[in-house]
Every structure is written in C-alpha cells, then in structure tokens.
Amino acid sequence: MIYKTFVTLNAGYIDPAIVALTSYLRYNAQPGDVCIYAEAGTNCRQLRRALRGYPVEIREVELPQLPEHAHVRNKYGDLFFKRESLPAFAQRIKALEELRDEADIIINLDLDTLTTGGIAPLLPRAERGVILGVSERRNRDRWIRALGVRDIVQNPNYINTGFAIYGADAIPADIFQRYREFLKEHGPDLYCPEQDFINYALADRIVNIPEGYNLMYTSEAYTSAAPVMIHFLGSAKPWNPSTEHPARAAHYLRRYLREAERCRGLVSDEFLERVAEAARLA
C-alpha cells in the first residue's frame, strides 16, 4: 500500500501550518510522504526548517480561481467560510484527483488542527474504495434547523473533511470537473462547499470513525473523548484572541500553546503572542 498525506497551504498560513504539521508528523512520520500544495509565491523557508528530516514534498501551485465560485453565494455563507478560501477548497479537490494516481490511500488534514496521537489504528480500515471521516451530522442538523435553510446533503454520514482518509478508488477520475458542476448547480445552498460536495457526491463510500480522530468543539464528546486530533474549526482559532472561544475549549487552547512554544524560533513571535493571549483569555 502506498500512502500519502496532503495539505493545502495559503500564503498567510505558515505559522499554523508549522504547528499542525510538526505535531502530525511527530506521531505519524509513517505512513508515506506528506505533500504540501503551497500557494504560488508562499515563502516556505521556515516550514522547510521545521519539517527537516521528514518525508515532505512542497508543490507550488496557483490556487484555482474558478468562475463557478460566483455561484457560491447565500446570506449565511460568511458564518462558515471566507470567500477568499474558495480557491483553497478547490485545490483540495484538484489534489485528490492528482494523488489518486500516485497512492492507494490519501490522507487529508486541515491546518487548523493539533495532533496528539497516531492514526495507525485506523489504517487497517482504510481501503481503496472507502472514505473515512468523523460525522458532523448532529451539529449540521442543529444549525440547519436554527437558520431555517435548505440542506441539500441528506445522507446520514455527513463527515467533516478537516481530517479524512480516502481510498484511491473512492475518488472519481474527473472529480475536479464534477466539483465545478456541483458549485454551478448548488452554489446558493452551499455552506461548506468542498465538504458539502464530498458528502453529496460520494455519500455511498463514506464510513464513520470515532470522534477523537477529528475532535471539534461542537461535538458532545469534546470534554470526554481522548483526542488523536483536535480541530479548531470556524473562527475560534487558537491564534485569534479576539474571538469568543467556547469555555470548554480552554484546555485545548493551552495544549495548542504548548505545541506552539515547541516551535519557538520557527513560528513568528507575533503568532506566539496571539496564541498565548487566546489561551490566557479562555
């Protein structure tokens, strides 16, 4: 089996990328290589220093600026994602199409994560025809009802793609073109465009995994699960002290601070100060 992990890196996300990837690789130096799709022009010098000795490849890419992005508009969209993130979402789908020909198993993680354990126990469940992820169905149903909006993704296994394991055979060869068509057809009803697409188009291939592999503050298990990966989704990032963080996030904000301090000299001083402030205010 050939394994590859990939991430998509925006130019302004170097500091969180260093924390996310050093913590991930400490516990998961195997299996396989890590492929970083870095936005063209990104200065990756500090990231290369931080990941020296690990099997990492940086591929510089122009993030896709799709005309179909104009269709992704609704009055609540800004609650869930920033419009400038749309090219990075598209790049994730493009990366899946590319990597399906390079590996049997493809692992994708977001860079607003902190890894605290190994994913090795999951790997025997990773097969070429399935997608493994943590369900976000209950949380999605909650806010869909609260906002009174239409949900086009009705499958019971709606997963958060902040951490997902894809079997190569689960990824259509034309997945990027399908994504573009999906944006055009369903744009006004999308709140997490790339994630909605995976759950809509590939629903029959999705298998749920325990919540601790992608632990989100929206989870009812947030204070009881033993996390392998903590996902700081939405605006409540550990480096955003001005955001109102959920009170129960304090423990994980302090854990993030400890990890960021391990990266002192690699991440910026300003980033460290903001992480420390967020942890102090929590």
PDB file of N, CA and C in Angstrom, residues 136-208:
ATOM      1  N   GLU A 136     -20.347  14.787  11.329  1.00  0.00           N
ATOM      2  CA  GLU A 136     -20.763  16.091  11.850  1.00  0.00           C
ATOM      3  C   GLU A 136     -22.271  16.274  11.634  1.00  0.00           C
ATOM      4  N   ARG A 137     -22.952  15.164  11.443  1.00  0.00           N
ATOM      5  CA  ARG A 137     -24.364  15.215  11.101  1.00  0.00           C
ATOM      6  C   ARG A 137     -25.196  15.924  12.168  1.00  0.00           C
ATOM      7  N   ARG A 138     -24.968  15.587  13.446  1.00  0.00           N
ATOM      8  CA  ARG A 138     -25.795  16.157  14.506  1.00  0.00           C
ATOM      9  C   ARG A 138     -25.613  17.665  14.588  1.00  0.00           C
ATOM     10  N   ASN A 139     -24.367  18.118  14.520  1.00  0.00           N
ATOM     11  CA  ASN A 139     -24.122  19.561  14.570  1.00  0.00           C
ATOM     12  C   ASN A 139     -24.704  20.257  13.350  1.00  0.00           C
ATOM     13  N   ARG A 140     -24.562  19.643  12.188  1.00  0.00           N
ATOM     14  CA  ARG A 140     -25.103  20.249  10.967  1.00  0.00           C
ATOM     15  C   ARG A 140     -26.629  20.375  11.069  1.00  0.00           C
ATOM     16  N   ASP A 141     -27.274  19.308  11.510  1.00  0.00           N
ATOM     17  CA  ASP A 141     -28.735  19.360  11.642  1.00  0.00           C
ATOM     18  C   ASP A 141     -29.153  20.472  12.594  1.00  0.00           C
ATOM     19  N   ARG A 142     -28.363  20.689  13.642  1.00  0.00           N
ATOM     20  CA  ARG A 142     -28.696  21.702  14.640  1.00  0.00           C
ATOM     21  C   ARG A 142     -28.700  23.096  14.020  1.00  0.00           C
ATOM     22  N   TRP A 143     -27.630  23.448  13.294  1.00  0.00           N
ATOM     23  CA  TRP A 143     -27.599  24.801  12.752  1.00  0.00           C
ATOM     24  C   TRP A 143     -28.464  24.964  11.504  1.00  0.00           C
ATOM     25  N   ILE A 144     -28.693  23.889  10.768  1.00  0.00           N
ATOM     26  CA  ILE A 144     -29.620  23.961   9.633  1.00  0.00           C
ATOM     27  C   ILE A 144     -31.015  24.330  10.138  1.00  0.00           C
ATOM     28  N   ARG A 145     -31.440  23.681  11.232  1.00  0.00           N
ATOM     29  CA  ARG A 145     -32.753  23.996  11.810  1.00  0.00           C
ATOM     30  C   ARG A 145     -32.768  25.412  12.370  1.00  0.00           C
ATOM     31  N   ALA A 146     -31.690  25.800  13.049  1.00  0.00           N
ATOM     32  CA  ALA A 146     -31.647  27.130  13.663  1.00  0.00           C
ATOM     33  C   ALA A 146     -31.737  28.241  12.620  1.00  0.00           C
ATOM     34  N   LEU A 147     -31.085  28.047  11.481  1.00  0.00           N
ATOM     35  CA  LEU A 147     -31.092  29.073  10.440  1.00  0.00           C
ATOM     36  C   LEU A 147     -32.304  28.964   9.516  1.00  0.00           C
ATOM     37  N   GLY A 148     -32.949  27.803   9.533  1.00  0.00           N
ATOM     38  CA  GLY A 148     -34.110  27.609   8.675  1.00  0.00           C
ATOM     39  C   GLY A 148     -33.769  27.574   7.205  1.00  0.00           C
ATOM     40  N   VAL A 149     -32.632  26.952   6.871  1.00  0.00           N
ATOM     41  CA  VAL A 149     -32.195  26.901   5.481  1.00  0.00           C
ATOM     42  C   VAL A 149     -32.365  25.490   4.923  1.00  0.00           C
ATOM     43  N   ARG A 150     -32.234  25.384   3.607  1.00  0.00           N
ATOM     44  CA  ARG A 150     -32.385  24.095   2.931  1.00  0.00           C
ATOM     45  C   ARG A 150     -31.076  23.335   2.975  1.00  0.00           C
ATOM     46  N   ASP A 151     -31.158  22.047   3.276  1.00  0.00           N
ATOM     47  CA  ASP A 151     -29.961  21.201   3.305  1.00  0.00           C
ATOM     48  C   ASP A 151     -30.023  20.241   2.135  1.00  0.00           C
ATOM     49  N   ILE A 152     -29.120  20.415   1.176  1.00  0.00           N
ATOM     50  CA  ILE A 152     -29.132  19.534   0.001  1.00  0.00           C
ATOM     51  C   ILE A 152     -28.405  18.222   0.270  1.00  0.00           C
ATOM     52  N   VAL A 153     -27.660  18.151   1.390  1.00  0.00           N
ATOM     53  CA  VAL A 153     -26.882  16.949   1.701  1.00  0.00           C
ATOM     54  C   VAL A 153     -27.616  16.177   2.793  1.00  0.00           C
ATOM     55  N   GLN A 154     -28.369  15.173   2.401  1.00  0.00           N
ATOM     56  CA  GLN A 154     -29.259  14.481   3.319  1.00  0.00           C
ATOM     57  C   GLN A 154     -28.705  13.170   3.860  1.00  0.00           C
ATOM     58  N   ASN A 155     -27.546  12.726   3.376  1.00  0.00           N
ATOM     59  CA  ASN A 155     -27.045  11.427   3.820  1.00  0.00           C
ATOM     60  C   ASN A 155     -26.710  11.435   5.312  1.00  0.00           C
ATOM     61  N   PRO A 156     -26.961  10.320   6.003  1.00  0.00           N
ATOM     62  CA  PRO A 156     -26.777  10.280   7.466  1.00  0.00           C
ATOM     63  C   PRO A 156     -25.325  10.351   7.907  1.00  0.00           C
ATOM     64  N   ASN A 157     -24.385  10.084   7.017  1.00  0.00           N
ATOM     65  CA  ASN A 157     -22.968  10.042   7.387  1.00  0.00           C
ATOM     66  C   ASN A 157     -22.220  11.289   6.945  1.00  0.00           C
ATOM     67  N   TYR A 158     -22.809  12.445   7.166  1.00  0.00           N
ATOM     68  CA  TYR A 158     -22.137  13.693   6.771  1.00  0.00           C
ATOM     69  C   TYR A 158     -20.880  13.878   7.621  1.00  0.00           C
ATOM     70  N   ILE A 159     -19.703  13.860   6.970  1.00  0.00           N
ATOM     71  CA  ILE A 159     -18.440  13.941   7.698  1.00  0.00           C
ATOM     72  C   ILE A 159     -17.801  15.324   7.563  1.00  0.00           C
ATOM     73  N   ASN A 160     -16.990  15.654   8.545  1.00  0.00           N
ATOM     74  CA  ASN A 160     -16.143  16.839   8.472  1.00  0.00           C
ATOM     75  C   ASN A 160     -14.842  16.432   7.777  1.00  0.00           C
ATOM     76  N   THR A 161     -14.477  17.137   6.717  1.00  0.00           N
ATOM     77  CA  THR A 161     -13.305  16.761   5.931  1.00  0.00           C
ATOM     78  C   THR A 161     -12.017  17.408   6.429  1.00  0.00           C
ATOM     79  N   GLY A 162     -12.065  17.998   7.652  1.00  0.00           N
ATOM     80  CA  GLY A 162     -10.833  18.523   8.241  1.00  0.00           C
ATOM     81  C   GLY A 162      -9.803  17.443   8.483  1.00  0.00           C
ATOM     82  N   PHE A 163     -10.261  16.211   8.619  1.00  0.00           N
ATOM     83  CA  PHE A 163      -9.396  15.037   8.614  1.00  0.00           C
ATOM     84  C   PHE A 163     -10.180  13.916   7.952  1.00  0.00           C
ATOM     85  N   ALA A 164      -9.666  13.401   6.867  1.00  0.00           N
ATOM     86  CA  ALA A 164     -10.350  12.326   6.149  1.00  0.00           C
ATOM     87  C   ALA A 164      -9.311  11.447   5.465  1.00  0.00           C
ATOM     88  N   ILE A 165      -9.640  10.167   5.349  1.00  0.00           N
ATOM     89  CA  ILE A 165      -8.774   9.199   4.683  1.00  0.00           C
ATOM     90  C   ILE A 165      -9.540   8.664   3.477  1.00  0.00           C
ATOM     91  N   TYR A 166      -8.961   8.837   2.297  1.00  0.00           N
ATOM     92  CA  TYR A 166      -9.610   8.465   1.046  1.00  0.00           C
ATOM     93  C   TYR A 166      -8.915   7.264   0.417  1.00  0.00           C
ATOM     94  N   GLY A 167      -9.681   6.229   0.108  1.00  0.00           N
ATOM     95  CA  GLY A 167      -9.159   5.194  -0.758  1.00  0.00           C
ATOM     96  C   GLY A 167      -9.144   5.710  -2.184  1.00  0.00           C
ATOM     97  N   ALA A 168      -8.083   5.406  -2.924  1.00  0.00           N
ATOM     98  CA  ALA A 168      -7.944   5.969  -4.273  1.00  0.00           C
ATOM     99  C   ALA A 168      -9.130   5.628  -5.162  1.00  0.00           C
ATOM    100  N   ASP A 169      -9.669   4.420  -5.008  1.00  0.00           N
ATOM    101  CA  ASP A 169     -10.782   4.009  -5.870  1.00  0.00           C
ATOM    102  C   ASP A 169     -12.082   4.712  -5.515  1.00  0.00           C
ATOM    103  N   ALA A 170     -12.128   5.386  -4.364  1.00  0.00           N
ATOM    104  CA  ALA A 170     -13.325   6.142  -3.980  1.00  0.00           C
ATOM    105  C   ALA A 170     -13.362   7.510  -4.646  1.00  0.00           C
ATOM    106  N   ILE A 171     -12.266   7.889  -5.291  1.00  0.00           N
ATOM    107  CA  ILE A 171     -12.147   9.225  -5.887  1.00  0.00           C
ATOM    108  C   ILE A 171     -12.359   9.118  -7.398  1.00  0.00           C
ATOM    109  N   PRO A 172     -13.407   9.711  -7.949  1.00  0.00           N
ATOM    110  CA  PRO A 172     -13.616   9.663  -9.393  1.00  0.00           C
ATOM    111  C   PRO A 172     -12.464  10.329 -10.155  1.00  0.00           C
ATOM    112  N   ALA A 173     -12.152   9.800 -11.314  1.00  0.00           N
ATOM    113  CA  ALA A 173     -11.054  10.337 -12.114  1.00  0.00           C
ATOM    114  C   ALA A 173     -11.332  11.777 -12.549  1.00  0.00           C
ATOM    115  N   ASP A 174     -12.616  12.146 -12.645  1.00  0.00           N
ATOM    116  CA  ASP A 174     -12.988  13.501 -13.072  1.00  0.00           C
ATOM    117  C   ASP A 174     -13.575  14.301 -11.915  1.00  0.00           C
ATOM    118  N   ILE A 175     -13.088  14.068 -10.719  1.00  0.00           N
ATOM    119  CA  ILE A 175     -13.698  14.684  -9.536  1.00  0.00           C
ATOM    120  C   ILE A 175     -13.646  16.212  -9.579  1.00  0.00           C
ATOM    121  N   PHE A 176     -12.604  16.783 -10.155  1.00  0.00           N
ATOM    122  CA  PHE A 176     -12.498  18.238 -10.182  1.00  0.00           C
ATOM    123  C   PHE A 176     -13.572  18.843 -11.083  1.00  0.00           C
ATOM    124  N   GLN A 177     -13.816  18.230 -12.234  1.00  0.00           N
ATOM    125  CA  GLN A 177     -14.875  18.717 -13.121  1.00  0.00           C
ATOM    126  C   GLN A 177     -16.238  18.553 -12.459  1.00  0.00           C
ATOM    127  N   ARG A 178     -16.421  17.457 -11.736  1.00  0.00           N
ATOM    128  CA  ARG A 178     -17.683  17.252 -11.016  1.00  0.00           C
ATOM    129  C   ARG A 178     -17.888  18.330  -9.950  1.00  0.00           C
ATOM    130  N   TYR A 179     -16.801  18.710  -9.316  1.00  0.00           N
ATOM    131  CA  TYR A 179     -16.886  19.753  -8.295  1.00  0.00           C
ATOM    132  C   TYR A 179     -17.326  21.075  -8.924  1.00  0.00           C
ATOM    133  N   ARG A 180     -16.771  21.411 -10.056  1.00  0.00           N
ATOM    134  CA  ARG A 180     -17.139  22.654 -10.725  1.00  0.00           C
ATOM    135  C   ARG A 180     -18.623  22.652 -11.097  1.00  0.00           C
ATOM    136  N   GLU A 181     -19.108  21.530 -11.585  1.00  0.00           N
ATOM    137  CA  GLU A 181     -20.523  21.421 -11.946  1.00  0.00           C
ATOM    138  C   GLU A 181     -21.411  21.514 -10.706  1.00  0.00           C
ATOM    139  N   PHE A 182     -20.941  20.939  -9.611  1.00  0.00           N
ATOM    140  CA  PHE A 182     -21.672  20.990  -8.350  1.00  0.00           C
ATOM    141  C   PHE A 182     -21.812  22.425  -7.858  1.00  0.00           C
ATOM    142  N   LEU A 183     -20.726  23.196  -7.908  1.00  0.00           N
ATOM    143  CA  LEU A 183     -20.783  24.603  -7.494  1.00  0.00           C
ATOM    144  C   LEU A 183     -21.794  25.387  -8.326  1.00  0.00           C
ATOM    145  N   LYS A 184     -21.788  25.130  -9.609  1.00  0.00           N
ATOM    146  CA  LYS A 184     -22.683  25.861 -10.516  1.00  0.00           C
ATOM    147  C   LYS A 184     -24.137  25.513 -10.242  1.00  0.00           C
ATOM    148  N   GLU A 185     -24.399  24.237  -9.965  1.00  0.00           N
ATOM    149  CA  GLU A 185     -25.779  23.784  -9.775  1.00  0.00           C
ATOM    150  C   GLU A 185     -26.328  24.115  -8.393  1.00  0.00           C
ATOM    151  N   HIS A 186     -25.478  23.997  -7.366  1.00  0.00           N
ATOM    152  CA  HIS A 186     -25.969  24.088  -5.985  1.00  0.00           C
ATOM    153  C   HIS A 186     -25.394  25.264  -5.197  1.00  0.00           C
ATOM    154  N   GLY A 187     -24.675  26.161  -5.853  1.00  0.00           N
ATOM    155  CA  GLY A 187     -23.975  27.231  -5.159  1.00  0.00           C
ATOM    156  C   GLY A 187     -24.756  27.963  -4.088  1.00  0.00           C
ATOM    157  N   PRO A 188     -26.002  28.384  -4.344  1.00  0.00           N
ATOM    158  CA  PRO A 188     -26.742  29.145  -3.327  1.00  0.00           C
ATOM    159  C   PRO A 188     -27.066  28.358  -2.060  1.00  0.00           C
ATOM    160  N   ASP A 189     -26.945  27.034  -2.117  1.00  0.00           N
ATOM    161  CA  ASP A 189     -27.283  26.200  -0.958  1.00  0.00           C
ATOM    162  C   ASP A 189     -26.057  25.591  -0.293  1.00  0.00           C
ATOM    163  N   LEU A 190     -24.873  26.149  -0.570  1.00  0.00           N
ATOM    164  CA  LEU A 190     -23.645  25.576  -0.015  1.00  0.00           C
ATOM    165  C   LEU A 190     -23.139  26.424   1.147  1.00  0.00           C
ATOM    166  N   TYR A 191     -22.748  25.740   2.222  1.00  0.00           N
ATOM    167  CA  TYR A 191     -22.234  26.410   3.405  1.00  0.00           C
ATOM    168  C   TYR A 191     -20.808  25.966   3.723  1.00  0.00           C
ATOM    169  N   CYS A 192     -20.423  24.807   3.231  1.00  0.00           N
ATOM    170  CA  CYS A 192     -19.057  24.278   3.346  1.00  0.00           C
ATOM    171  C   CYS A 192     -18.766  23.632   1.990  1.00  0.00           C
ATOM    172  N   PRO A 193     -18.444  24.416   0.964  1.00  0.00           N
ATOM    173  CA  PRO A 193     -18.510  23.938  -0.426  1.00  0.00           C
ATOM    174  C   PRO A 193     -17.793  22.623  -0.710  1.00  0.00           C
ATOM    175  N   GLU A 194     -16.514  22.529  -0.395  1.00  0.00           N
ATOM    176  CA  GLU A 194     -15.767  21.296  -0.694  1.00  0.00           C
ATOM    177  C   GLU A 194     -16.283  20.134   0.144  1.00  0.00           C
ATOM    178  N   GLN A 195     -16.595  20.403   1.405  1.00  0.00           N
ATOM    179  CA  GLN A 195     -17.100  19.367   2.308  1.00  0.00           C
ATOM    180  C   GLN A 195     -18.494  18.915   1.883  1.00  0.00           C
ATOM    181  N   ASP A 196     -19.342  19.877   1.512  1.00  0.00           N
ATOM    182  CA  ASP A 196     -20.678  19.527   1.031  1.00  0.00           C
ATOM    183  C   ASP A 196     -20.582  18.642  -0.213  1.00  0.00           C
ATOM    184  N   PHE A 197     -19.671  18.975  -1.092  1.00  0.00           N
ATOM    185  CA  PHE A 197     -19.509  18.188  -2.318  1.00  0.00           C
ATOM    186  C   PHE A 197     -19.104  16.755  -2.021  1.00  0.00           C
ATOM    187  N   ILE A 198     -18.107  16.554  -1.170  1.00  0.00           N
ATOM    188  CA  ILE A 198     -17.658  15.195  -0.841  1.00  0.00           C
ATOM    189  C   ILE A 198     -18.820  14.389  -0.279  1.00  0.00           C
ATOM    190  N   ASN A 199     -19.579  14.991   0.628  1.00  0.00           N
ATOM    191  CA  ASN A 199     -20.682  14.283   1.264  1.00  0.00           C
ATOM    192  C   ASN A 199     -21.859  14.051   0.327  1.00  0.00           C
ATOM    193  N   TYR A 200     -22.040  14.922  -0.628  1.00  0.00           N
ATOM    194  CA  TYR A 200     -23.145  14.803  -1.586  1.00  0.00           C
ATOM    195  C   TYR A 200     -22.801  13.806  -2.698  1.00  0.00           C
ATOM    196  N   ALA A 201     -21.630  13.985  -3.271  1.00  0.00           N
ATOM    197  CA  ALA A 201     -21.283  13.202  -4.466  1.00  0.00           C
ATOM    198  C   ALA A 201     -20.763  11.809  -4.149  1.00  0.00           C
ATOM    199  N   LEU A 202     -20.156  11.635  -2.967  1.00  0.00           N
ATOM    200  CA  LEU A 202     -19.501  10.367  -2.643  1.00  0.00           C
ATOM    201  C   LEU A 202     -20.117   9.710  -1.409  1.00  0.00           C
ATOM    202  N   ALA A 203     -21.388   9.975  -1.177  1.00  0.00           N
ATOM    203  CA  ALA A 203     -22.054   9.545   0.056  1.00  0.00           C
ATOM    204  C   ALA A 203     -21.979   8.038   0.272  1.00  0.00           C
ATOM    205  N   ASP A 204     -22.082   7.262  -0.790  1.00  0.00           N
ATOM    206  CA  ASP A 204     -22.133   5.797  -0.647  1.00  0.00           C
ATOM    207  C   ASP A 204     -20.779   5.190  -0.305  1.00  0.00           C
ATOM    208  N   ARG A 205     -19.724   6.007  -0.239  1.00  0.00           N
ATOM    209  CA  ARG A 205     -18.377   5.496   0.053  1.00  0.00           C
ATOM    210  C   ARG A 205     -17.895   5.880   1.443  1.00  0.00           C
ATOM    211  N   ILE A 206     -18.701   6.639   2.171  1.00  0.00           N
ATOM    212  CA  ILE A 206     -18.275   7.216   3.454  1.00  0.00           C
ATOM    213  C   ILE A 206     -18.531   6.242   4.608  1.00  0.00           C
ATOM    214  N   VAL A 207     -17.504   6.114   5.476  1.00  0.00           N
ATOM    215  CA  VAL A 207     -17.587   5.282   6.681  1.00  0.00           C
ATOM    216  C   VAL A 207     -17.182   6.145   7.870  1.00  0.00           C
ATOM    217  N   ASN A 208     -17.996   6.148   8.913  1.00  0.00           N
ATOM    218  CA  ASN A 208     -17.691   6.951  10.095  1.00  0.00           C
ATOM    219  C   ASN A 208     -16.579   6.339  10.938  1.00  0.00           C
TER     220      ASN A 208
END
